[in-house]
Amino acid sequence: MKFLRWLIMAFGLGIIFCLIVIITPVDKTPLNESRYYQLAQQKLDS
């Protein structure tokens, strides 16, 4: 039973780690997003 508990804990930590890895690049690169928004606005204006 202890092994099963460790397995579930490791699985949960893995999911949390994956979420952090997926979420952090979005926070680290706001410049790229703003550039995309600027390009989109320019296309809408023209």
CSV table of N, CA and C in Angstrom, one decimal:
chain,number,residue,atom,x,y,z
A,1,MET,N,0.8,-1.2,0.0
A,1,MET,CA,0.0,0.0,0.0
A,1,MET,C,0.9,1.3,0.0
A,2,LYS,N,2.0,1.2,0.7
A,2,LYS,CA,2.9,2.4,0.7
A,2,LYS,C,3.4,2.7,-0.7
A,3,PHE,N,3.7,1.7,-1.4
A,3,PHE,CA,4.2,1.9,-2.8
A,3,PHE,C,3.1,2.6,-3.6
A,4,LEU,N,1.9,2.2,-3.5
A,4,LEU,CA,0.8,2.8,-4.2
A,4,LEU,C,0.7,4.3,-3.9
A,5,ARG,N,0.8,4.6,-2.6
A,5,ARG,CA,0.7,6.0,-2.1
A,5,ARG,C,1.8,6.8,-2.7
A,6,TRP,N,3.0,6.3,-2.7
A,6,TRP,CA,4.2,7.0,-3.3
A,6,TRP,C,3.9,7.2,-4.8
A,7,LEU,N,3.4,6.2,-5.5
A,7,LEU,CA,3.1,6.3,-6.9
A,7,LEU,C,2.1,7.4,-7.2
A,8,ILE,N,1.0,7.5,-6.4
A,8,ILE,CA,0.0,8.6,-6.5
A,8,ILE,C,0.6,9.9,-6.3
A,9,MET,N,1.5,10.0,-5.2
A,9,MET,CA,2.1,11.3,-4.9
A,9,MET,C,3.1,11.7,-6.1
A,10,ALA,N,3.8,10.8,-6.6
A,10,ALA,CA,4.8,11.1,-7.7
A,10,ALA,C,4.0,11.5,-8.9
A,11,PHE,N,2.8,10.9,-9.2
A,11,PHE,CA,2.0,11.2,-10.3
A,11,PHE,C,1.4,12.6,-10.2
A,12,GLY,N,1.0,13.0,-8.9
A,12,GLY,CA,0.4,14.3,-8.7
A,12,GLY,C,1.5,15.4,-8.8
A,13,LEU,N,2.7,15.1,-8.3
A,13,LEU,CA,3.8,16.1,-8.4
A,13,LEU,C,4.2,16.2,-9.9
A,14,GLY,N,4.1,15.2,-10.7
A,14,GLY,CA,4.4,15.2,-12.1
A,14,GLY,C,3.5,16.1,-12.8
A,15,ILE,N,2.2,16.0,-12.5
A,15,ILE,CA,1.1,16.8,-13.1
A,15,ILE,C,1.4,18.3,-12.8
A,16,ILE,N,1.7,18.6,-11.5
A,16,ILE,CA,1.9,19.9,-11.0
A,16,ILE,C,3.1,20.5,-11.8
A,17,PHE,N,4.2,19.7,-11.9
A,17,PHE,CA,5.4,20.1,-12.5
A,17,PHE,C,5.1,20.5,-14.0
A,18,CYS,N,4.3,19.6,-14.7
A,18,CYS,CA,4.0,19.8,-16.1
A,18,CYS,C,3.2,21.1,-16.2
A,19,LEU,N,2.3,21.4,-15.3
A,19,LEU,CA,1.5,22.6,-15.4
A,19,LEU,C,2.3,23.8,-15.2
A,20,ILE,N,3.3,23.7,-14.2
A,20,ILE,CA,4.2,24.9,-14.0
A,20,ILE,C,5.0,25.1,-15.3
A,21,VAL,N,5.5,24.1,-15.9
A,21,VAL,CA,6.4,24.2,-17.1
A,21,VAL,C,5.5,24.8,-18.3
A,22,ILE,N,4.2,24.4,-18.3
A,22,ILE,CA,3.4,24.9,-19.4
A,22,ILE,C,3.0,26.4,-19.1
A,23,ILE,N,2.8,26.7,-17.8
A,23,ILE,CA,2.3,28.1,-17.5
A,23,ILE,C,3.4,29.1,-17.5
A,24,THR,N,4.6,28.8,-17.0
A,24,THR,CA,5.7,29.8,-16.9
A,24,THR,C,6.2,30.4,-18.2
A,25,PRO,N,6.3,29.7,-19.3
A,25,PRO,CA,6.8,30.4,-20.5
A,25,PRO,C,5.8,31.5,-20.9
A,26,VAL,N,4.5,31.3,-20.7
A,26,VAL,CA,3.6,32.4,-21.0
A,26,VAL,C,3.8,33.6,-20.2
A,27,ASP,N,4.2,33.5,-18.9
A,27,ASP,CA,4.5,34.6,-18.1
A,27,ASP,C,5.9,35.2,-18.4
A,28,LYS,N,6.8,34.4,-18.9
A,28,LYS,CA,8.1,34.9,-19.2
A,28,LYS,C,8.2,35.6,-20.5
A,29,THR,N,7.3,35.4,-21.5
A,29,THR,CA,7.3,36.0,-22.8
A,29,THR,C,6.1,36.9,-23.1
A,30,PRO,N,5.9,38.0,-22.3
A,30,PRO,CA,4.8,38.8,-22.6
A,30,PRO,C,5.0,39.7,-23.9
A,31,LEU,N,6.3,39.9,-24.2
A,31,LEU,CA,6.7,40.7,-25.3
A,31,LEU,C,6.2,40.1,-26.6
A,32,ASN,N,6.4,38.8,-26.8
A,32,ASN,CA,6.0,38.1,-28.0
A,32,ASN,C,4.5,38.2,-28.1
A,33,GLU,N,3.8,38.0,-27.0
A,33,GLU,CA,2.3,38.1,-27.1
A,33,GLU,C,1.9,39.5,-27.5
A,34,SER,N,2.5,40.5,-26.9
A,34,SER,CA,2.1,41.9,-27.3
A,34,SER,C,2.4,42.2,-28.7
A,35,ARG,N,3.5,41.6,-29.3
A,35,ARG,CA,3.9,41.8,-30.7
A,35,ARG,C,2.8,41.2,-31.6
A,36,TYR,N,2.3,40.0,-31.2
A,36,TYR,CA,1.2,39.3,-32.0
A,36,TYR,C,0.0,40.2,-31.9
A,37,TYR,N,-0.3,40.8,-30.7
A,37,TYR,CA,-1.5,41.6,-30.6
A,37,TYR,C,-1.4,42.9,-31.5
A,38,GLN,N,-0.1,43.5,-31.5
A,38,GLN,CA,0.1,44.7,-32.3
A,38,GLN,C,-0.1,44.3,-33.8
A,39,LEU,N,0.5,43.2,-34.2
A,39,LEU,CA,0.3,42.8,-35.6
A,39,LEU,C,-1.2,42.6,-36.0
A,40,ALA,N,-1.9,42.0,-35.1
A,40,ALA,CA,-3.3,41.7,-35.3
A,40,ALA,C,-4.1,43.1,-35.4
A,41,GLN,N,-3.7,44.0,-34.5
A,41,GLN,CA,-4.4,45.3,-34.5
A,41,GLN,C,-4.1,46.1,-35.8
A,42,GLN,N,-2.8,46.0,-36.3
A,42,GLN,CA,-2.4,46.6,-37.5
A,42,GLN,C,-3.2,46.1,-38.7
A,43,LYS,N,-3.4,44.7,-38.7
A,43,LYS,CA,-4.2,44.1,-39.8
A,43,LYS,C,-5.6,44.6,-39.7
A,44,LEU,N,-6.2,44.7,-38.5
A,44,LEU,CA,-7.5,45.1,-38.4
A,44,LEU,C,-7.7,46.6,-38.8
A,45,ASP,N,-6.7,47.4,-38.5
A,45,ASP,CA,-6.8,48.9,-38.8
A,45,ASP,C,-6.7,49.0,-40.4
A,46,SER,N,-5.8,48.3,-41.0
A,46,SER,CA,-5.5,48.5,-42.4
A,46,SER,C,-6.7,47.9,-43.3
